[in-house]
Coordinates of C-alpha atoms and ligand atoms in Angstrom, one line a residue:
M1 CA 0.0 0.0 0.0
R2 CA 1.3 3.4 -0.9
F3 CA 0.6 6.6 1.0
L4 CA 0.4 10.2 -0.1
T5 CA 1.2 13.1 2.1
I6 CA -1.3 15.9 2.2
T7 CA -1.0 19.3 3.8
C8 CA -4.2 20.5 5.5
P9 CA -5.4 23.9 4.2
F10 CA -6.8 24.8 7.6
C11 CA -4.0 24.0 10.1
W12 CA -1.1 23.3 7.6
Q13 CA -0.2 20.0 9.3
S14 CA 0.8 17.2 7.0
F15 CA -0.7 13.7 7.3
E16 CA -0.9 10.6 5.1
I17 CA -3.8 9.1 3.3
D18 CA -4.0 5.7 1.5
S19 CA -3.1 6.3 -2.1
P20 CA -5.7 5.6 -4.8
S21 CA -4.2 3.9 -7.8
F22 CA -3.2 5.4 -11.1
D23 CA -6.1 3.6 -12.9
E24 CA -8.7 5.3 -10.7
Q25 CA -8.1 8.7 -12.3
P26 CA -9.7 11.2 -12.4
I27 CA -9.4 11.2 -8.6
E28 CA -11.3 13.6 -6.4
L29 CA -12.0 12.6 -2.8
I30 CA -13.1 14.2 0.4
T31 CA -11.1 13.5 3.5
D32 CA -11.0 14.9 7.0
C33 CA -7.8 16.3 8.4
E34 CA -6.2 13.9 10.9
V35 CA -5.2 16.8 13.0
C36 CA -8.0 19.3 13.1
C37 CA -10.8 17.0 11.6
R38 CA -12.0 19.6 9.0
P39 CA -13.0 18.3 5.6
M40 CA -11.1 19.0 2.4
T41 CA -11.3 18.0 -1.3
V42 CA -8.3 16.3 -2.6
R43 CA -7.5 16.0 -6.3
I44 CA -4.7 13.7 -7.4
T45 CA -3.2 13.7 -10.8
W46 CA -0.5 11.4 -12.2
R47 CA 1.2 12.0 -15.5
S48 CA 2.7 8.5 -15.4
P49 CA 2.4 5.7 -12.8
A50 CA 6.1 5.8 -12.0
E51 CA 6.0 9.5 -11.0
E52 CA 4.8 11.1 -7.8
P53 CA 1.3 12.5 -8.4
E54 CA 0.4 16.2 -8.2
I55 CA -1.9 16.8 -5.2
E56 CA -4.3 19.7 -5.0
V57 CA -6.0 20.3 -1.8
E58 CA -9.0 22.6 -1.4
A59 CA -10.9 23.5 1.8
E60 CA -14.5 22.2 1.9
S61 CA -16.9 24.8 3.1
Ligands
ZN1 ZN1 -6.1 20.3 9.7

């Protein structure tokens, strides 16, 4: 299992989530911060499976 590190847009702490797979793209998921428990939308984009993905995090209102 791979993990991705995400930075929370509310408290700026980093935490890890289970990584979706390359084949699941387009990937958009909602997760709660492990530190402050606030929800955020996470978009994950790979250009190739061997590379680290681009991770975009947006605060959920
Ligand atoms: Zn947080």
